[in-house]
Coordinates of C-alpha atoms in Angstrom, one line a residue:
Chain F
X1 CA -13.4 3.9 17.8
X2 CA -12.2 0.4 17.2
X3 CA -14.9 -1.7 15.7
X4 CA -13.3 -5.0 16.7
X5 CA -11.7 -5.2 20.1
X6 CA -9.7 -8.2 21.2
X7 CA -8.6 -9.2 24.7
X8 CA -6.2 -9.9 26.2
X9 CA -3.6 -8.2 24.1
X10 CA -1.1 -10.8 25.1
X11 CA -1.0 -14.0 27.0
X12 CA 1.7 -16.3 28.4
X13 CA 0.8 -19.9 29.2
X14 CA 2.6 -22.9 30.4
X15 CA 2.3 -25.9 28.1
X16 CA -0.9 -27.8 28.9
X17 CA -2.9 -24.8 30.2
X18 CA -6.1 -23.6 28.5
X19 CA -6.6 -20.2 26.9
X20 CA -9.7 -18.1 26.3
X21 CA -9.4 -15.3 23.8
X22 CA -12.2 -12.7 23.4
X23 CA -13.4 -10.7 20.5
X24 CA -16.1 -7.9 20.9
X25 CA -17.7 -6.0 18.1
X26 CA -19.1 -2.5 18.3
X27 CA -21.4 -3.0 15.4
X28 CA -23.9 -5.7 14.4
X29 CA -22.5 -8.7 12.7
X30 CA -23.7 -11.5 10.5
X31 CA -20.4 -13.5 10.5
X32 CA -16.9 -13.3 11.7
X33 CA -13.6 -15.0 11.1
X34 CA -10.8 -16.2 13.4
X35 CA -7.2 -16.3 12.0
X36 CA -3.9 -17.5 13.3
X37 CA -0.6 -15.9 12.3
X38 CA 2.8 -17.3 13.2
X39 CA 5.5 -14.5 13.6
X40 CA 6.5 -13.5 10.1
X41 CA 4.0 -15.9 8.6
X42 CA 0.8 -15.6 6.7
X43 CA -2.8 -15.6 8.1
X44 CA -4.4 -19.0 8.4
X45 CA -8.1 -19.2 8.7
X46 CA -9.2 -21.1 11.8
X47 CA -12.9 -20.6 11.8
X48 CA -15.5 -18.9 9.7
X49 CA -18.3 -18.8 12.2
X50 CA -21.6 -17.1 11.6
X51 CA -23.0 -18.1 15.0
X52 CA -22.9 -20.8 17.6
X53 CA -20.1 -23.1 18.4
X54 CA -17.6 -24.8 16.2
X55 CA -14.8 -27.3 17.0
X56 CA -11.5 -28.0 15.3
X57 CA -9.1 -30.3 17.3
X58 CA -8.2 -28.4 20.4
X59 CA -9.8 -25.2 19.2
X60 CA -13.4 -24.1 19.9
X61 CA -15.0 -21.0 18.6
X62 CA -18.2 -19.7 20.1
X63 CA -20.0 -16.7 18.6
X64 CA -23.1 -15.0 20.1
X65 CA -24.4 -12.8 17.3
X66 CA -26.9 -10.8 19.5
X67 CA -24.2 -10.1 22.1
X68 CA -21.7 -9.1 19.4
X69 CA -19.0 -11.3 20.7
X70 CA -16.9 -14.3 19.9
X71 CA -14.4 -16.4 21.9
X72 CA -11.7 -18.8 20.9
X73 CA -10.8 -21.5 23.4
X74 CA -7.6 -23.4 23.1
X75 CA -7.4 -26.4 25.3
X76 CA -4.2 -28.2 26.4
X77 CA -2.0 -25.5 24.8
X78 CA 1.3 -26.5 23.0
X79 CA 4.3 -24.5 22.2
X80 CA 3.4 -24.7 18.6
X81 CA 0.2 -22.7 19.4
X82 CA 2.4 -19.6 20.0
X83 CA 1.6 -16.8 17.6
X84 CA -1.0 -14.1 17.1
X85 CA -4.7 -14.8 17.0
X86 CA -6.8 -12.3 15.0
X87 CA -10.6 -11.9 14.7
X88 CA -12.1 -10.1 11.8
X89 CA -15.5 -8.8 10.9
X90 CA -16.7 -8.7 7.3
X91 CA -18.2 -5.3 6.6
X92 CA -20.7 -6.0 3.9
X93 CA -21.8 -2.7 2.4
X94 CA -22.9 -2.6 -1.2
X95 CA -20.7 -5.0 -3.0
X96 CA -17.8 -4.9 -0.5
X97 CA -17.0 -7.7 1.9
X98 CA -13.8 -6.3 3.3
X99 CA -12.6 -7.6 6.7
X100 CA -12.1 -5.3 9.7
X101 CA -9.5 -6.8 12.0
X102 CA -8.8 -6.5 15.7
X103 CA -5.3 -5.9 16.9
X104 CA -4.9 -9.5 17.9
X105 CA -3.9 -11.5 20.9
X106 CA -0.3 -12.6 21.0
X107 CA 0.0 -16.0 22.7
X108 CA 3.2 -17.4 24.0
X109 CA 3.2 -21.0 25.2
X110 CA 6.2 -21.9 27.3
X111 CA 7.5 -25.4 27.7
Chain H
X1 CA -4.1 -25.8 -5.1
X2 CA -1.1 -23.5 -4.4
X3 CA -3.1 -21.0 -2.5
X4 CA -2.7 -17.2 -2.9
X5 CA 0.7 -16.4 -4.3
X6 CA 2.5 -13.2 -3.7
X7 CA 5.8 -12.0 -5.1
X8 CA 8.3 -10.8 -4.1
X9 CA 8.3 -12.0 -0.5
X10 CA 10.6 -9.3 0.5
X11 CA 11.4 -6.0 -1.1
X12 CA 13.8 -3.2 -0.1
X13 CA 13.6 0.2 -1.8
X14 CA 15.1 3.5 -1.4
X15 CA 13.0 6.5 -0.5
X16 CA 11.5 7.9 -3.7
X17 CA 11.7 4.7 -5.7
X18 CA 8.7 2.7 -7.1
X19 CA 7.6 -0.6 -5.7
X20 CA 5.3 -3.1 -7.5
X21 CA 3.8 -6.0 -5.6
X22 CA 2.1 -9.0 -7.3
X23 CA -0.7 -11.2 -6.3
X24 CA -2.0 -14.4 -7.9
X25 CA -5.4 -15.3 -6.4
X26 CA -6.7 -18.9 -6.0
X27 CA -7.9 -20.1 -9.3
X28 CA -11.7 -19.6 -9.7
X29 CA -11.9 -16.9 -6.9
X30 CA -13.8 -13.9 -8.1
X31 CA -12.8 -11.5 -5.2
X32 CA -9.3 -10.1 -4.5
X33 CA -8.5 -8.0 -1.6
X34 CA -5.3 -6.1 -0.6
X35 CA -4.5 -5.3 3.1
X36 CA -1.5 -3.7 4.8
X37 CA -0.2 -4.9 8.2
X38 CA 2.0 -2.8 10.5
X39 CA 2.7 -3.2 14.2
X40 CA 1.1 0.1 15.1
X41 CA -2.1 0.0 12.9
X42 CA -2.5 -3.8 12.6
X43 CA -4.2 -5.1 9.5
X44 CA -5.9 -2.5 7.4
X45 CA -8.0 -2.9 4.3
X46 CA -6.7 -1.2 1.2
X47 CA -8.7 -2.1 -1.9
X48 CA -10.9 -4.8 -3.4
X49 CA -11.7 -6.2 -6.9
X50 CA -14.6 -8.3 -7.9
X51 CA -14.4 -10.1 -11.3
X52 CA -11.4 -7.9 -12.0
X53 CA -13.4 -4.7 -11.6
X54 CA -12.3 -2.2 -8.8
X55 CA -15.1 -2.1 -6.3
X56 CA -13.8 -0.4 -3.2
X57 CA -10.6 1.5 -2.8
X58 CA -11.6 3.4 0.4
X59 CA -8.5 2.2 2.3
X60 CA -6.0 3.3 -0.3
X61 CA -3.9 6.3 0.4
X62 CA -5.0 9.0 -2.0
X63 CA -1.6 9.6 -3.4
X64 CA 1.1 7.3 -4.7
X65 CA -0.9 4.1 -4.3
X66 CA -2.7 2.3 -7.1
X67 CA -3.9 -1.2 -7.8
X68 CA -4.9 -3.0 -10.9
X69 CA -6.3 -6.4 -11.9
X70 CA -5.7 -6.8 -15.6
X71 CA -6.8 -10.4 -15.7
X72 CA -8.4 -12.9 -13.4
X73 CA -5.1 -14.5 -12.6
X74 CA -3.2 -11.6 -11.1
X75 CA -3.4 -8.2 -9.4
X76 CA -0.8 -5.6 -8.7
X77 CA -0.3 -3.0 -6.1
X78 CA 2.0 -0.1 -7.1
X79 CA 3.5 2.4 -4.8
X80 CA 5.1 5.4 -6.4
X81 CA 7.8 7.5 -4.7
X82 CA 7.9 5.2 -1.7
X83 CA 8.3 6.7 1.7
X84 CA 9.6 5.1 5.0
X85 CA 6.1 5.1 6.4
X86 CA 5.0 2.8 3.5
X87 CA 7.1 0.0 5.1
X88 CA 4.7 -2.8 6.0
X89 CA 3.6 -6.2 5.1
X90 CA 1.2 -6.1 2.2
X91 CA -1.2 -9.0 2.1
X92 CA -3.4 -10.2 -0.7
X93 CA -6.4 -12.3 -0.1
X94 CA -9.0 -14.0 -2.4
X95 CA -12.4 -15.5 -1.9
X96 CA -15.0 -17.2 -4.0
X97 CA -17.7 -14.8 -3.0
X98 CA -17.3 -11.2 -2.0
X99 CA -19.2 -11.2 1.2
X100 CA -20.1 -14.6 2.6
X101 CA -17.1 -16.8 2.1
X102 CA -13.8 -17.2 3.8
X103 CA -10.9 -15.0 2.6
X104 CA -7.7 -16.9 2.0
X105 CA -4.5 -14.9 2.5
X106 CA -1.2 -15.1 0.7
X107 CA 2.2 -15.0 2.6
X108 CA 2.5 -11.3 2.1
X109 CA 5.2 -9.0 0.7
X110 CA 7.4 -7.4 3.4
X111 CA 8.3 -3.9 2.0
X112 CA 11.1 -1.9 3.6
X113 CA 11.7 1.6 2.5
X114 CA 15.0 3.0 3.6

């Protein structure tokens, strides 16, 4: 099954509304990473978040290691926040630190 | 710092042709990763190099796909006899440490096989 599950799959907001994106992991984790991808664009790292809460502007990431979940909160959304938000789990086995990605949450913020 | 550089940004090939994709990691990064992104499968790991040595190619299709890292400044992903199902965005990422550091992604190469 999917090791990284994201919800919701898609979300439509009016500008100014808040968003809460969820990421759940079926395996134990030591760290995880949130990315943002604009349509047709590259992945931009938002947070590398081993545990706890981190803030960056209007974004807040909260990861609870023992509960195998992480959330991304977007406050006062703007149209420029539209795109896909991906969470990823590093699978560290041996010498490999490959990332296992969720399928993403596609966010559309309407003016 | 120019970030991870990938060329070409777009490539169109005919079925059966060969495609070579290039990646230049961030200078000083020891780990280089290749991923593939499709709408159906999402982002999937392909292969990984550390200090130029191939470490994990568990995500690579067994046939037609190969990757190399001849020096610390570039890696290539080669697809022989391309098929329409190879159409995808191929992403390269690098990090300064294989397991505990952020991975930085390039813009990707969008491959279309007709």
